CSV table of C-alpha atoms and ligand atoms in Angstrom, one decimal:
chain,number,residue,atom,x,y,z
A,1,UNK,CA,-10.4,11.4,-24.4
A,2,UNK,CA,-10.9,12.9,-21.2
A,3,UNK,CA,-13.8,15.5,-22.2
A,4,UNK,CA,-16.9,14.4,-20.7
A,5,UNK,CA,-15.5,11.5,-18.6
A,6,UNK,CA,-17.4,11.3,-15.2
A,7,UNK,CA,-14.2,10.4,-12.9
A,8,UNK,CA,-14.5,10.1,-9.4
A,9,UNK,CA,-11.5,11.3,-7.2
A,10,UNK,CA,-10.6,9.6,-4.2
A,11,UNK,CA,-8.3,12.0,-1.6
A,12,UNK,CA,-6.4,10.4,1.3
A,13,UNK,CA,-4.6,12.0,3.8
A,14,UNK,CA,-1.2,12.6,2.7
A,15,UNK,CA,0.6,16.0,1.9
A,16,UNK,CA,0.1,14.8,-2.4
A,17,UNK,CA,-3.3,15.4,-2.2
A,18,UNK,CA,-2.4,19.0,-3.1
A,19,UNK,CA,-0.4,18.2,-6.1
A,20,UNK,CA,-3.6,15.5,-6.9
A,21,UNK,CA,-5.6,18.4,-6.7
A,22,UNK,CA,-3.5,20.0,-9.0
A,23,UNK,CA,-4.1,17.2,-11.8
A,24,UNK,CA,-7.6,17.5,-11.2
A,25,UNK,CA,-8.1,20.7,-12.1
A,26,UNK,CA,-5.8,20.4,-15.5
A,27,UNK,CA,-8.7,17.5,-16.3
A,28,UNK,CA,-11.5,19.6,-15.3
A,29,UNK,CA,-9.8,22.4,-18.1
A,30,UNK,CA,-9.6,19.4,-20.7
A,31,UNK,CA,-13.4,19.0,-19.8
A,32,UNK,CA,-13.6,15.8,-17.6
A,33,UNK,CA,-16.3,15.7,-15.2
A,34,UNK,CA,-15.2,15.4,-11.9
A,35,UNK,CA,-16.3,14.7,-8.1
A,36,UNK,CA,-14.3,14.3,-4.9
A,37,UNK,CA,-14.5,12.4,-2.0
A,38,UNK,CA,-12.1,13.4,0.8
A,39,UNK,CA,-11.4,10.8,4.0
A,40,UNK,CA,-11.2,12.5,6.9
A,41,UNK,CA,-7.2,12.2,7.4
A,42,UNK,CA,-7.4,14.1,3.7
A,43,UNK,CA,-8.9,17.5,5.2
A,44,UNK,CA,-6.4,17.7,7.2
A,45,UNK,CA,-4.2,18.4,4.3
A,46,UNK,CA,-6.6,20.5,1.9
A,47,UNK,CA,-10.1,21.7,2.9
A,48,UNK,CA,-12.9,20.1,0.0
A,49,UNK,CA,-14.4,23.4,-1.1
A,50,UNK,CA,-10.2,23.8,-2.8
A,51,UNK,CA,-11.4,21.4,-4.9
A,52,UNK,CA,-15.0,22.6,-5.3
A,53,UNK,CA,-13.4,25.8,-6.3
A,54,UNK,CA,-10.7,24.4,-8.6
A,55,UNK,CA,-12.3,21.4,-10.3
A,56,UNK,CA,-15.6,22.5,-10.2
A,57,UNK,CA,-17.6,19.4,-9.1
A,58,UNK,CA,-18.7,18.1,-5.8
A,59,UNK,CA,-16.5,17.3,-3.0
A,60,UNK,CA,-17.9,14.5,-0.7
A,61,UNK,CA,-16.9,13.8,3.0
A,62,UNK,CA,-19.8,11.7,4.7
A,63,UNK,CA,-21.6,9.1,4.5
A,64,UNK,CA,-23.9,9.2,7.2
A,65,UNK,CA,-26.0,12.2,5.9
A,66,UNK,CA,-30.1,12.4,6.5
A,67,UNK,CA,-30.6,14.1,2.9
A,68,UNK,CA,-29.3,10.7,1.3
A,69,UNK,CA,-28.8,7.2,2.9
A,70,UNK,CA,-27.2,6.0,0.1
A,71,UNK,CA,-24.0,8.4,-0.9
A,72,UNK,CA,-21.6,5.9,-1.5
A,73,UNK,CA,-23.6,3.8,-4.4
A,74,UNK,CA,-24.7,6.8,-5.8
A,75,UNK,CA,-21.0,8.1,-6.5
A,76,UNK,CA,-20.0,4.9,-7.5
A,77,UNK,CA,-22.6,4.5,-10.1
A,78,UNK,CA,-22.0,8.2,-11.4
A,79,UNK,CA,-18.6,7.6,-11.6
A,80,UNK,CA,-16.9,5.5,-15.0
A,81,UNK,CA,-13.7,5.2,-13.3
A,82,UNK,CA,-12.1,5.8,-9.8
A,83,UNK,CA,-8.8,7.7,-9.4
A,84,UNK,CA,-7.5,7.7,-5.5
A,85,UNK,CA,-4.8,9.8,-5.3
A,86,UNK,CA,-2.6,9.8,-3.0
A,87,UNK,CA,-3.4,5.8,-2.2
A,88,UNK,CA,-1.4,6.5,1.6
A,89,UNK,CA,-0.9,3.2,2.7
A,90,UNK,CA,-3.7,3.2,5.6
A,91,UNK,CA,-5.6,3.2,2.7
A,92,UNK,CA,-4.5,0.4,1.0
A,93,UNK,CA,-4.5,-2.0,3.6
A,94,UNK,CA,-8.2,-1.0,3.9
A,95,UNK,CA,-9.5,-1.7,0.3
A,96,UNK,CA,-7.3,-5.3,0.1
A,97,UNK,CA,-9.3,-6.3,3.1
A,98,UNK,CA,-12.6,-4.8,1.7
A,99,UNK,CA,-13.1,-2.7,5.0
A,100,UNK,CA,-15.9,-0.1,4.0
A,101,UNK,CA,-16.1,2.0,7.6
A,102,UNK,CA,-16.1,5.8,5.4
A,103,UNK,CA,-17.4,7.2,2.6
A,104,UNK,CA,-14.3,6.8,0.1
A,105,UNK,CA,-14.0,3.0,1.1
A,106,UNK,CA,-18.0,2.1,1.1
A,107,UNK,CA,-17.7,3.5,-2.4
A,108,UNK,CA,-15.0,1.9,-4.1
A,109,UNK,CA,-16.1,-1.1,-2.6
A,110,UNK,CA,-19.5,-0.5,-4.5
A,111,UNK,CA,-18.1,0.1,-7.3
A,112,UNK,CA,-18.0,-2.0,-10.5
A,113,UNK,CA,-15.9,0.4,-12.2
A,114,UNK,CA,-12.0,0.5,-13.0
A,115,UNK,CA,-9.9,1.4,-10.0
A,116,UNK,CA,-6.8,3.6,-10.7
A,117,UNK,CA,-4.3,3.8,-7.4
A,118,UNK,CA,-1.7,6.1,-7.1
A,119,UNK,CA,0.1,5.3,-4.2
A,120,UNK,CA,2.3,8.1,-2.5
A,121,UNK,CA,4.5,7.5,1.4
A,122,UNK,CA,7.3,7.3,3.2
A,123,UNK,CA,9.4,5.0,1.3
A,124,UNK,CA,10.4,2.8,3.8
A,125,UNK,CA,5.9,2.5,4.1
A,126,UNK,CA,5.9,1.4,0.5
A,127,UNK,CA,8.7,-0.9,0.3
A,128,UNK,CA,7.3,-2.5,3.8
A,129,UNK,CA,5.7,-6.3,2.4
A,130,UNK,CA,2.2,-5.6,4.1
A,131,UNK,CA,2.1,-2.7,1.6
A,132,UNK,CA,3.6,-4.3,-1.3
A,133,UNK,CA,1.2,-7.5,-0.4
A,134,UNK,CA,-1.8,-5.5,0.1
A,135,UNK,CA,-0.7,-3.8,-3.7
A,136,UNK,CA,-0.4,-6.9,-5.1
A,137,UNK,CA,-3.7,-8.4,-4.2
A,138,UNK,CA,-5.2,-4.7,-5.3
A,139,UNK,CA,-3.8,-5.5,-8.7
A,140,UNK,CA,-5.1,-9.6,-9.4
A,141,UNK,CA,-8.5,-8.2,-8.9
A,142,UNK,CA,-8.0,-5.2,-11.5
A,143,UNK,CA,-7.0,-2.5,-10.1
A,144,UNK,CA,-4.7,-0.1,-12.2
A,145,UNK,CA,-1.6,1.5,-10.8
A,146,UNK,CA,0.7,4.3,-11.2
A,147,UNK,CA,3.3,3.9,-9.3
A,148,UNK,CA,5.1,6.5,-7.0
A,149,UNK,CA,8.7,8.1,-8.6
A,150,UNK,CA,12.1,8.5,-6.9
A,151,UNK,CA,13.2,11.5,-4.6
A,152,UNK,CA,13.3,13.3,-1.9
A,153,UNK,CA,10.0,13.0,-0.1
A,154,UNK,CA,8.1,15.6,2.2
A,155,UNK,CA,9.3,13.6,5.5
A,156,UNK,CA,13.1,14.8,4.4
A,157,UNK,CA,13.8,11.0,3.2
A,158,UNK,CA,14.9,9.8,0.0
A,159,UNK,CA,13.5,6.9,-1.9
A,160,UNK,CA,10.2,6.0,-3.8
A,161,UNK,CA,7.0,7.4,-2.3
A,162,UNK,CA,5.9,10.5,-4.2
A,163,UNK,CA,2.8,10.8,-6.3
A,164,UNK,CA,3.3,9.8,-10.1
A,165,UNK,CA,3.1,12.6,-12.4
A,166,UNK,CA,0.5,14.2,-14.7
A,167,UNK,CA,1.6,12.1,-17.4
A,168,UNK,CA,1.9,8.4,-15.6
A,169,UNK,CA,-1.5,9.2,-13.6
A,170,UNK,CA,-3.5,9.9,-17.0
A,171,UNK,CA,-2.1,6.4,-18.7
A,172,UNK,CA,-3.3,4.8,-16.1
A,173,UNK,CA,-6.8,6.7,-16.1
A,174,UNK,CA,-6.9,6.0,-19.7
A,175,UNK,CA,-5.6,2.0,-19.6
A,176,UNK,CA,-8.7,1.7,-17.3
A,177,UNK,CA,-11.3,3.6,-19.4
A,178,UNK,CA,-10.6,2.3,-22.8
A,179,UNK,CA,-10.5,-1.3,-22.3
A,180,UNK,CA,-6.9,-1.6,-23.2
A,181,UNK,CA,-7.6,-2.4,-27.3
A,182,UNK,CA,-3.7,-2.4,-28.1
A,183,UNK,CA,-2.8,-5.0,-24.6
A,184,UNK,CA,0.0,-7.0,-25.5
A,185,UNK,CA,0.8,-5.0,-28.6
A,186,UNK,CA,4.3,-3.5,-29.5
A,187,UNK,CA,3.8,-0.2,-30.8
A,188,UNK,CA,7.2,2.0,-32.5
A,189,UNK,CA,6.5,5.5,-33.1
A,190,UNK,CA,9.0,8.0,-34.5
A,191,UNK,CA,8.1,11.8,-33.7
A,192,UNK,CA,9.4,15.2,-34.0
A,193,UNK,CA,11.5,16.8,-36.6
A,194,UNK,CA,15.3,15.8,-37.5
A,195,UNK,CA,18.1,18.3,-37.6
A,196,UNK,CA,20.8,17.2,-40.2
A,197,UNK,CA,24.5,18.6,-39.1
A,198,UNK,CA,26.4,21.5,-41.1
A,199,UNK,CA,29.1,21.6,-38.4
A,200,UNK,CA,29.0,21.3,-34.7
A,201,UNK,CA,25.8,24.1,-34.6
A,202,UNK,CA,24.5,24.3,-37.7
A,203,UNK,CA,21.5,22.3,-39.1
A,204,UNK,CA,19.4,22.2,-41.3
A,205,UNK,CA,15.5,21.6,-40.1
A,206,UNK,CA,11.7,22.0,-40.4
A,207,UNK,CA,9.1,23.4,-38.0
A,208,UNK,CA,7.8,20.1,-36.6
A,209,UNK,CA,7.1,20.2,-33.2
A,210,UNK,CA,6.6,16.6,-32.6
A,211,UNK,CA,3.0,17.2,-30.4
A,212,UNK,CA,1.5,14.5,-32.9
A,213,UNK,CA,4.1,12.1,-32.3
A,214,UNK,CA,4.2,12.5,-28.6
A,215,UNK,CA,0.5,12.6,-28.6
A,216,UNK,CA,0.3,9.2,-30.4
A,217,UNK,CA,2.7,7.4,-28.0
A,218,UNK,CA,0.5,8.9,-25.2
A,219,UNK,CA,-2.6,7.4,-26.8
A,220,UNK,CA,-1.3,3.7,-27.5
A,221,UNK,CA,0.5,3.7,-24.4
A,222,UNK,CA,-3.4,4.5,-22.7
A,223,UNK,CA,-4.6,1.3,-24.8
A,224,UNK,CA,-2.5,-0.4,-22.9
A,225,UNK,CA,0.6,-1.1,-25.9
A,226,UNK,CA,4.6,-1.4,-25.0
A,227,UNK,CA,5.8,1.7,-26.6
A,228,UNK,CA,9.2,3.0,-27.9
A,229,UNK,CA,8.8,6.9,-29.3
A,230,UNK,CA,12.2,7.6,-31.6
A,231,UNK,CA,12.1,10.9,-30.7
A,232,UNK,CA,13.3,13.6,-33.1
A,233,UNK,CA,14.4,17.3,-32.3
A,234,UNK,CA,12.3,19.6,-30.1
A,235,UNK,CA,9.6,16.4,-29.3
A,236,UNK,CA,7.9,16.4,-26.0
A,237,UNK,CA,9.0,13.0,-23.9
A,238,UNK,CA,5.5,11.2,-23.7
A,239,UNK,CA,4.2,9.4,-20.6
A,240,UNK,CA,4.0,5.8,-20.8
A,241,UNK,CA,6.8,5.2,-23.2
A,242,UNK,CA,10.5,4.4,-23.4
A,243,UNK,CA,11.9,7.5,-25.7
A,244,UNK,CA,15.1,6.7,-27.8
A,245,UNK,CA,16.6,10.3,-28.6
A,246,UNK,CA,17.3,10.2,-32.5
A,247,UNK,CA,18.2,13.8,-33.6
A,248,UNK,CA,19.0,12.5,-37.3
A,249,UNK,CA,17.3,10.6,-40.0
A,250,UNK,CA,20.6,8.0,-39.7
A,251,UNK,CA,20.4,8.3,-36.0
A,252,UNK,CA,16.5,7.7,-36.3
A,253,UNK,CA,16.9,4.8,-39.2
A,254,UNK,CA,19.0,2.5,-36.9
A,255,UNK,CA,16.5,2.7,-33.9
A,256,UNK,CA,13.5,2.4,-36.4
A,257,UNK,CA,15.0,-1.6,-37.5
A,258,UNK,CA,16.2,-2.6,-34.9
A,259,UNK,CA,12.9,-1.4,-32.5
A,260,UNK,CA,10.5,-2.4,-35.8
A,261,UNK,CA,12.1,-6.1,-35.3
A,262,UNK,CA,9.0,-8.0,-33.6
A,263,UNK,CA,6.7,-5.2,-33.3
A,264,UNK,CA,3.4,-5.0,-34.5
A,265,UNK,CA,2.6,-1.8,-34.7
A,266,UNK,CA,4.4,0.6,-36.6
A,267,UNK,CA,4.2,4.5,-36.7
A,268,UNK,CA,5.9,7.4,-38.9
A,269,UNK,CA,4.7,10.3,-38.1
A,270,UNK,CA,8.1,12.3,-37.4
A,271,UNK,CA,8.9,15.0,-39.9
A,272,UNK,CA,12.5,13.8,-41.2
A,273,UNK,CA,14.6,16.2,-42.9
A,274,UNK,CA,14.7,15.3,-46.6
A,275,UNK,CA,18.2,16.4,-47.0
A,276,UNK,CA,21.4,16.5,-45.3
A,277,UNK,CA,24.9,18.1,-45.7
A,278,UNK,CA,27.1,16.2,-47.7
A,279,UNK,CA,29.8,16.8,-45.3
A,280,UNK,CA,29.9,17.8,-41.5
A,281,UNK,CA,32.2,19.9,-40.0
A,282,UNK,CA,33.9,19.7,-37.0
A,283,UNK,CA,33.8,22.6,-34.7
A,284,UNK,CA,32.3,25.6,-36.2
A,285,UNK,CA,33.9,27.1,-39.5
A,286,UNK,CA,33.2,30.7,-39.8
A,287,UNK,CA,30.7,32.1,-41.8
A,288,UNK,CA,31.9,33.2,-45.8
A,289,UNK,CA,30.1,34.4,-48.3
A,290,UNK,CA,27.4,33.2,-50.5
A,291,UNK,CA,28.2,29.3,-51.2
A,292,UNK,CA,26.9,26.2,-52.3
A,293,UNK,CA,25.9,23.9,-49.9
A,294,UNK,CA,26.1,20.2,-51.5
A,295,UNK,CA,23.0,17.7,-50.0
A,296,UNK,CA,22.3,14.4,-50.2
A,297,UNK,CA,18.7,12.5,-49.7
A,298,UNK,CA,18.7,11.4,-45.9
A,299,UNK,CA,17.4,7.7,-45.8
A,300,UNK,CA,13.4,7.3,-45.6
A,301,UNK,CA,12.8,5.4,-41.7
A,302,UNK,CA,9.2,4.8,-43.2
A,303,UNK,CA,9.9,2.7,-46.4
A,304,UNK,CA,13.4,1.1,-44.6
A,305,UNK,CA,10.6,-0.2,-42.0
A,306,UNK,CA,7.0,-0.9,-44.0
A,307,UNK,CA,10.4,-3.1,-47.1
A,308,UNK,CA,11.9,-4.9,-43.8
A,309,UNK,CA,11.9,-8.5,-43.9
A,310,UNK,CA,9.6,-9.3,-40.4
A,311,UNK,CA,7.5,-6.0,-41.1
A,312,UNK,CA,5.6,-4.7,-37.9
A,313,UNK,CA,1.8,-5.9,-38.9
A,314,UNK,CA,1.0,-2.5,-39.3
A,315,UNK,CA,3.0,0.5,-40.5
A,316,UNK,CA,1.0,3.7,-40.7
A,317,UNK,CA,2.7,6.9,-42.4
A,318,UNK,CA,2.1,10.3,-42.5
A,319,UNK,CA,2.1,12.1,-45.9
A,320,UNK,CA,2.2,16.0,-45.6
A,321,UNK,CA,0.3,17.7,-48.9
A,322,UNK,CA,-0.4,20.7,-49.5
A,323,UNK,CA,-2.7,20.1,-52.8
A,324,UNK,CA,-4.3,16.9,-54.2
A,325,UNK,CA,-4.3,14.9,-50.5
A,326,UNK,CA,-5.6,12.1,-51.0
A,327,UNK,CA,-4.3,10.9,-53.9
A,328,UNK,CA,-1.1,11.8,-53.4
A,329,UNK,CA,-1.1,10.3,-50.0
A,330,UNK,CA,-2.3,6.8,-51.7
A,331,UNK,CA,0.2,7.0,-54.2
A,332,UNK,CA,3.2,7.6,-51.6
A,333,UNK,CA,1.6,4.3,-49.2
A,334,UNK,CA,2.2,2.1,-52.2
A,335,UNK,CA,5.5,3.4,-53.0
A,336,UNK,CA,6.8,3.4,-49.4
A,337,UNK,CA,4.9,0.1,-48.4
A,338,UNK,CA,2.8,1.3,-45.8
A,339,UNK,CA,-0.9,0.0,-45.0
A,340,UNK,CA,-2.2,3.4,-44.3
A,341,UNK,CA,-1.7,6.8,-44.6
A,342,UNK,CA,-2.8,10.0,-42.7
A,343,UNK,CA,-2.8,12.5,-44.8
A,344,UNK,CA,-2.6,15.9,-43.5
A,345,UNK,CA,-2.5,20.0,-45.0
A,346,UNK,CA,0.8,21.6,-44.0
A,347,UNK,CA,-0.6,24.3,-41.6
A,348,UNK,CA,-0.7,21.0,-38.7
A,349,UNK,CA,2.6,21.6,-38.6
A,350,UNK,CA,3.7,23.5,-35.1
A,351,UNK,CA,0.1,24.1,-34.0
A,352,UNK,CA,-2.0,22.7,-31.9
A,353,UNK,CA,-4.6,21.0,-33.4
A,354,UNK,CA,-4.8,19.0,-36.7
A,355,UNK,CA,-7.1,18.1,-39.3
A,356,UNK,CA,-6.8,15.4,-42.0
A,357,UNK,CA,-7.7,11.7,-43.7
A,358,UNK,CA,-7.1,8.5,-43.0
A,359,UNK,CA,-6.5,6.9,-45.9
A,360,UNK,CA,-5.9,3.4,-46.8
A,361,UNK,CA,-6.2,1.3,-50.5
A,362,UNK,CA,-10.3,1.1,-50.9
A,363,UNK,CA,-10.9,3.2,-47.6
A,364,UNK,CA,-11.0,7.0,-46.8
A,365,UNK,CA,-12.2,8.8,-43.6
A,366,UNK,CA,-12.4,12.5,-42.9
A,367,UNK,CA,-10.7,13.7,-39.5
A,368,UNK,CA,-12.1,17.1,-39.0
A,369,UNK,CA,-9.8,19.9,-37.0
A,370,UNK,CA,-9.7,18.8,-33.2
A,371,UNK,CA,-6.6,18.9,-30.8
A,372,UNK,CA,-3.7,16.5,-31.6
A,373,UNK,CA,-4.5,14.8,-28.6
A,374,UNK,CA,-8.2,14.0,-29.6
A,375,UNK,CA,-6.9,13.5,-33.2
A,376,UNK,CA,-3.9,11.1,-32.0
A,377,UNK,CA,-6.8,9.1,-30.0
A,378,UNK,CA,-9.3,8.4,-32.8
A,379,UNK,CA,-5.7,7.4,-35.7
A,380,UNK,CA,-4.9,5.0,-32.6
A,381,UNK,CA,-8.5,3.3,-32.3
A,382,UNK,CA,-8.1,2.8,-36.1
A,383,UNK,CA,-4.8,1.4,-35.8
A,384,UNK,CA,-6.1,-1.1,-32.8
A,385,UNK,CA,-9.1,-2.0,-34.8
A,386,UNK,CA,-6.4,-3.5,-37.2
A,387,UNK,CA,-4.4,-5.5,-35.3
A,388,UNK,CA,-6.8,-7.4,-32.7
B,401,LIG,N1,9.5,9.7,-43.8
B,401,LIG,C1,10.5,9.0,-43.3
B,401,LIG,N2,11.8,9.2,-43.7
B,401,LIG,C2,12.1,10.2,-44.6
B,401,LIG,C3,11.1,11.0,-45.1
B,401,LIG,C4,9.8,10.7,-44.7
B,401,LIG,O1,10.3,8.1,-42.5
B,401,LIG,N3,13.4,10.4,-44.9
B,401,LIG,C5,8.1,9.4,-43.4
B,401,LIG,C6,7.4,10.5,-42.6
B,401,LIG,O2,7.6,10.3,-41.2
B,401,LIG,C7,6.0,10.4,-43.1
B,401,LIG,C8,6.1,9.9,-44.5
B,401,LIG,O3,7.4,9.3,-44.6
B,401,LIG,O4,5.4,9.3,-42.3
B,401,LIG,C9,5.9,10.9,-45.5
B,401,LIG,O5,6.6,12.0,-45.3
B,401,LIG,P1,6.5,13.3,-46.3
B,401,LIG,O6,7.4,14.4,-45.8
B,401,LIG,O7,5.0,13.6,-46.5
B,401,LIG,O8,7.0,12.7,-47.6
B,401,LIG,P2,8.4,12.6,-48.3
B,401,LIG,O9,8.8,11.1,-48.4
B,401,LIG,O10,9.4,13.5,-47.6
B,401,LIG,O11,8.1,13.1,-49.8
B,401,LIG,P3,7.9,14.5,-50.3
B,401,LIG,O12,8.7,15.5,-49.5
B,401,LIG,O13,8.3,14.4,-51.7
B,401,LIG,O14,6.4,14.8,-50.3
C-alpha cells in the first residue's frame, strides 16, 4: 500500500523529529517515495542530509532559492499526501491561520492533497485551548490526525505530547490516501491461532501466526472502519483497532456474537483449534506414560457468526486446503454461511507472504504470492466494494 506512494514529510522543530525520521526510513524500506522539508527550528534537532542518507529522497529547507522560484508548489504537486511530523505547536497555530512565511507552510498551504498531523509537545502546550482550537479547525477542513500517546516526555514531564507510533502514524497516512472506502463501517476480525487447555500449561495448537489477521485489521482500520480484532494466541496487536484477547475457540465464540451484533463487516481469518481437551486440569499433573487424550470439536466462531440472527452484511472466511482449493472452499462457504471465501495453500501459514483465491458463489479471483500486508489490502478493497 505504501510502495510507490510519493509522501511528502514535513519536519518541525521538536526533539520527535528523530523518531519521525525513524518511520521514514521503515517507509522508504517498504518502497514509499519520500521527500522532506525541514523548518528551520527542525535542523536544530537533526541535520537534512540524516534524512537524505536514511530515506533516500530529497530534503528541502528554502524557499527563496535562484535555481527555482517556485519550490513550494512543486513539492506540493509531487507529493499525494503530506505527513508533518512532529506538528510542535508553533506549527499549528501557523497552518489554522494559513500563515505561509517558510517553505514547509507555503507548501502545505499549496497543497490540494490530504494532510496528516502528528502533533508531539509539552503536554501542558497540547492541552492549552489555542492548541486544541487551532487542532480543531485543522480537522473541519480535512486534515487527518494521529494523535500524541501518554508518558513521560523529553522535558521530564508526564502527560500527552509524544509522537504517535509507527502503527497510529501509517493509519492515518493510509485513512488519507485511500479515500476511506469502509468510513462508517463496523468491521470484526478474529486473528491468530487458539490454544485449547490440557492443564494450567499444556495446549494443544497450530502454527498460525496471526500476521494475516493483524494485517487485515490494519488495512480496514486505514479505510477508515471501527475495528475490533479477537485476537488469538501469538497475534500481533494491530494499529487502529480495539484487540479483545481470546486465547480459546469458547473464549473467541463469545466475543465473535456479541462484537458481530450490528456490525457489518465480518472477518474469520484466525486459525481455531479444531479440537480441545475433554477435560482441563488444574495445576499441572505430571507427565505418565503413553495415554489417550479424549477431544471434543471446539465450536466454529465462523458458522456461529455468518447462522446469527442480525448477520454482519458481510462475513468473509478463510478455508485452508491443501488440494482441490477452490472447490472445497465453495463447498465449506455454503455450509458455514459465509458470502465469500479466501482460499489459501497451507504453506501461508507462519510466513510472511501469502498466495490464494478469492472465491465467492459465481466469482473466482486469483491472488498471486505478495506480502500479507499487500495481500490483506487488496481481500479488504474487495470486501469494501461489497458493502458501500
Ligand atoms: N473457523 C472458525 N471456527 C472453527 C474452525 C474454523 O471460525 N472452530 C473458521 C476459520 O477462521 C476459517 C474457516 O472457519 O475462516 C475455515 O477454517 P478451516 O480450518 O479451513 O476449516 P475447518 O472448519 O476447520 O474444516 P477442516 O479442518 O475440516 O478443513
Amino acid at each position: 500500500m505504501l510502495a510507490k506512494r510519493r509522501i511528502l514529510f514535513v519536519f518541525t522543530g521538536g526533539v520527535a523529529v528523530v523518531r519521525a525520521m525513524e518511520v521514514a526510513r521503515t517507509w522508504r524500506k517498504e518502497g514509499a517515495e519520500l521527500q522532506a522539508i525541514f523548518t528551520a527550528a527542525a535542523t536544530r534537532f537533526v541535520q537534512p542530509l540524516a534524512f537524505e542518507a536514511l530515506a533516500e529522497g530529497k530534503a528541502h529547507t528554502d524557499l527563496w532559492r535562484a535555481e527555482d522560484p517556485f519550490p513550494h508548489i512543486r513539492l506540493a504537486r509531487w507529493a499525494e499526501a503530506i505527513v508533518v511530523a512532529p506538528a510542535t505547536a508553533d506549527f499549528l497555530a501557523k497552518l489554522a491561520l494559513g500563515i505561509a512565511d517558510d517553505l514547509a507552510a507555503a507548501t502545505i498551504l499549496a497543497a490540494r492533497v490530504p494532510i496528516v498531523l502528528a502533533p508531539a509537545m509539552n503536554a501542558a502546550m497540547w492541552e492549552n485551548p489555542a492548541t486544541q482550537d487551532n487542532l480543531a479547525r485543522l480537522r473541519a477542513r480535512g486534515c487527518f490526525v494521529a494523535l500524541p500517546s501518554k508518558g513521560l516526555l523529553a522535558c521530564g514531564e508526564e502527560g500527552p505530547g509524544h509522537l504517535a507510533d509507527e502503527g497510529a502514524l501509517r493509519i492515518a497516512l493510509l485513512r488519507a490516501l485511500s479515500g476511506e472506502p469502509l468510513a462508517g463501517k463496523r468491521v470484526v476480525i478474529t486473528g491468530g491461532r487458539t490454544e485449547e487447555p490440557m492443564d494450567a500449561v499444556r495446549v494443544i495448537t497450530n502454527r498460525a501466526s496471526g500476521r494475516m489477521g493483524a494485517a487485515l485489521a490494519e488495512a480496514a482500520a486505514g479505510m477508515g472502519a471501527e475495528v475490533v480484532f479477537l485476537q488469538g494466541a501469538g497475534a500481533p496487536s494491530p494499529a487502529g483497532a480495539r484487540v479483545i484477547a481470546t486465547p480459546t475457540a469458547e473464549a473467541m465464540r463469545q466475543a465473535a456474537l456479541q462484537e458481530a451484533s450490528g456490525a457489518d463487516v465480518f472477518v474469520a481469518a484466525a486459525a481455531v483449534a479444531d479440537h480441545r481437551p475433554v477435560v482441563a486440569h488444574a495445576g499441572k499433573p505430571p507427565k505418565r506414560g503413553a495415554h489417550v487424550l479424549a477431544l471434543v470439536p471446539t465450536p466454529d466462531v465462523l458458522a456461529a457468526v455468518a447462522q446469527m440472527p442480525k448477520r454482519p452484511r458481510f462475513v468473509l472466511g478463510f478455508a485452508l486446503e491443501s488440494e482441490a482449493h477452490l472447490a472445497r472452499a465453495r463447498e465449506k462457504m455454503k455450509r458455514k454461511g459465509c458470502d465469500a471465501m479466501i482460499a489459501n495453500p497451507p504453506e501461508n501459514l507462519g510466513a510472511e507472504e501469502a498466495a490464494g483465491w478469492w472465491v465467492e458463489e459465481d466469482a473466482v479471483r486469483e491472488l498471486p504470492r505478495m506480502p500479507k500486508r499487500r495481500f490483506a489490502w487488496e481481500v479488504m478493497q474487495e470486501v469494501a466494494s461489497r458493502v458501500r
